[in-house]
Amino acid sequence: MNHVPFLDAALEEARIGRDEGGIPIGAVLVHAGEIVGRGHNRRIQDGSVIRHGEMDALERAGRRSAAFYQACTLYTTLSPCPMCAGAIRLYGIPRVVIGENRTFLGEEDWLREHGVEVTVVNDPRCIELMQRFIEAHPALWNEDIGE
Amino acid sequence: MNHVPFLDAALEEARIGRDEGGIPIGAVLVHAGEIVGRGHNRRIQDGSVIRHGEMDALERAGRRSAAFYQACTLYTTLSPCPMCAGAIRLYGIPRVVIGENRTFLGEEDWLREHGVEVTVVNDPRCIELMQRFIEAHPALWNEDIGE
């Protein structure tokens, strides 16, 4: 599968979040070549501690069967934290494509240990977006990753 | 600390969920002996795939500092799934008290490996509540745990 349009869509979500004044991380859930859920981090916008980009995309995809999730790929601009990696495992999503893991390294090994196919792109656009945010708002970023 | 009133509060949340027609799992987040967030599973009520009981309690506790979470205990009526265990790890919550793990065994070992103190009560009220729900609604239960 060509990852580019889906990673681009996740990046578009991250930029929407940034333009809303939020933490610029986005994600899309893709089923059979079609985006079925898209979202971005909503900590600032909604005061949410659980709406990371990946969680927001899953929530917006709605209630789905196990068989549905098993035919999905999750695209996210940033390496998934333990909560988001746990959600990927809970629903048995077999493939994750990660925009970058240079600014934050999440639970990629744990996902791989449980059979999830993890692809890391290290797209310079994703890296730059996070670097700029972390430099400008270190306290917000630490809050989002529990540090 | 005396766990009883806090586990009772989590069970009360689970029963509220049941009485709403939902999946009967509840949780409370406790800081310095005070409940700061309480919640229950909202899959049925809100069509949510991320509002497990633990996640709902965390969300309702609002945005908190790392130091705040590190002084918290999470009480939940049921052993936490990978998503909820991941949220506990993300926020560095050091103690989890679990009502029961007979009907579902979550990521207790993973939490312990990362230094979380896990206490399992196996309270008969929690066990019976889940047993009745699973027997009555097996398909809903499987959906909630991604099976």
Tab-separated table of C-alpha atoms in Angstrom, chain B residues 12-82:
chain	number	residue	atom	x	y	z
B	12	GLU	CA	-21.285	2.580	42.502
B	13	GLU	CA	-20.100	4.006	39.158
B	14	ALA	CA	-20.280	0.525	37.606
B	15	ARG	CA	-23.870	0.191	38.801
B	16	ILE	CA	-24.776	3.614	37.427
B	17	GLY	CA	-23.431	2.396	34.087
B	18	ARG	CA	-25.476	-0.798	34.332
B	19	ASP	CA	-28.624	1.156	35.179
B	20	GLU	CA	-28.046	3.337	32.109
B	21	GLY	CA	-27.990	0.165	29.996
B	22	GLY	CA	-24.209	0.268	29.686
B	23	ILE	CA	-21.261	-2.002	30.372
B	24	PRO	CA	-20.956	-2.155	34.192
B	25	ILE	CA	-17.360	-1.099	34.827
B	26	GLY	CA	-16.503	1.867	37.024
B	27	ALA	CA	-13.418	3.629	38.318
B	28	VAL	CA	-12.344	6.465	40.591
B	29	LEU	CA	-9.097	8.410	40.712
B	30	VAL	CA	-8.032	9.214	44.273
B	31	HIS	CA	-5.525	11.898	45.280
B	32	ALA	CA	-4.465	12.357	48.893
B	33	GLY	CA	-7.515	10.481	50.168
B	34	GLU	CA	-10.009	12.376	48.021
B	35	ILE	CA	-11.857	11.294	44.876
B	36	VAL	CA	-10.847	13.701	42.099
B	37	GLY	CA	-12.412	11.874	39.150
B	38	ARG	CA	-15.073	9.209	38.809
B	39	GLY	CA	-16.440	7.507	35.733
B	40	HIS	CA	-17.835	4.455	34.032
B	41	ASN	CA	-17.745	2.735	30.677
B	42	ARG	CA	-19.713	4.729	28.078
B	43	ARG	CA	-19.578	2.524	24.985
B	44	ILE	CA	-23.323	2.071	24.810
B	45	GLN	CA	-24.437	5.415	26.247
B	46	ASP	CA	-22.126	7.634	24.158
B	47	GLY	CA	-21.060	5.270	21.378
B	48	SER	CA	-17.542	5.682	22.715
B	49	VAL	CA	-14.719	3.236	22.014
B	50	ILE	CA	-12.250	5.029	24.312
B	51	ARG	CA	-14.418	5.769	27.372
B	52	HIS	CA	-13.694	2.695	29.411
B	53	GLY	CA	-14.356	3.237	33.124
B	54	GLU	CA	-10.751	4.109	33.925
B	55	MET	CA	-10.467	6.468	30.930
B	56	ASP	CA	-13.702	8.223	31.883
B	57	ALA	CA	-12.471	8.761	35.455
B	58	LEU	CA	-9.164	10.174	34.167
B	59	GLU	CA	-10.940	12.432	31.685
B	60	ARG	CA	-13.298	13.746	34.357
B	61	ALA	CA	-10.361	14.447	36.677
B	62	GLY	CA	-9.191	16.994	34.097
B	63	ARG	CA	-5.710	18.187	33.213
B	64	ARG	CA	-3.252	17.497	36.039
B	65	SER	CA	0.490	17.714	36.546
B	66	ALA	CA	2.836	14.728	36.611
B	67	ALA	CA	3.406	15.368	40.340
B	68	PHE	CA	-0.361	15.175	40.924
B	69	TYR	CA	-0.756	11.817	39.167
B	70	GLN	CA	2.253	10.441	41.047
B	71	ALA	CA	0.321	10.930	44.286
B	72	CYS	CA	-2.786	9.142	42.980
B	73	THR	CA	-4.324	5.691	43.232
B	74	LEU	CA	-6.741	4.442	40.572
B	75	TYR	CA	-9.549	2.154	41.716
B	76	THR	CA	-11.319	0.110	39.048
B	77	THR	CA	-13.921	-2.633	39.314
B	78	LEU	CA	-12.216	-4.744	36.623
B	79	SER	CA	-8.648	-5.627	35.629
B	80	PRO	CA	-7.498	-2.908	33.181
B	81	CYS	CA	-7.269	-3.631	29.444
B	82	PRO	CA	-4.152	-2.594	27.462
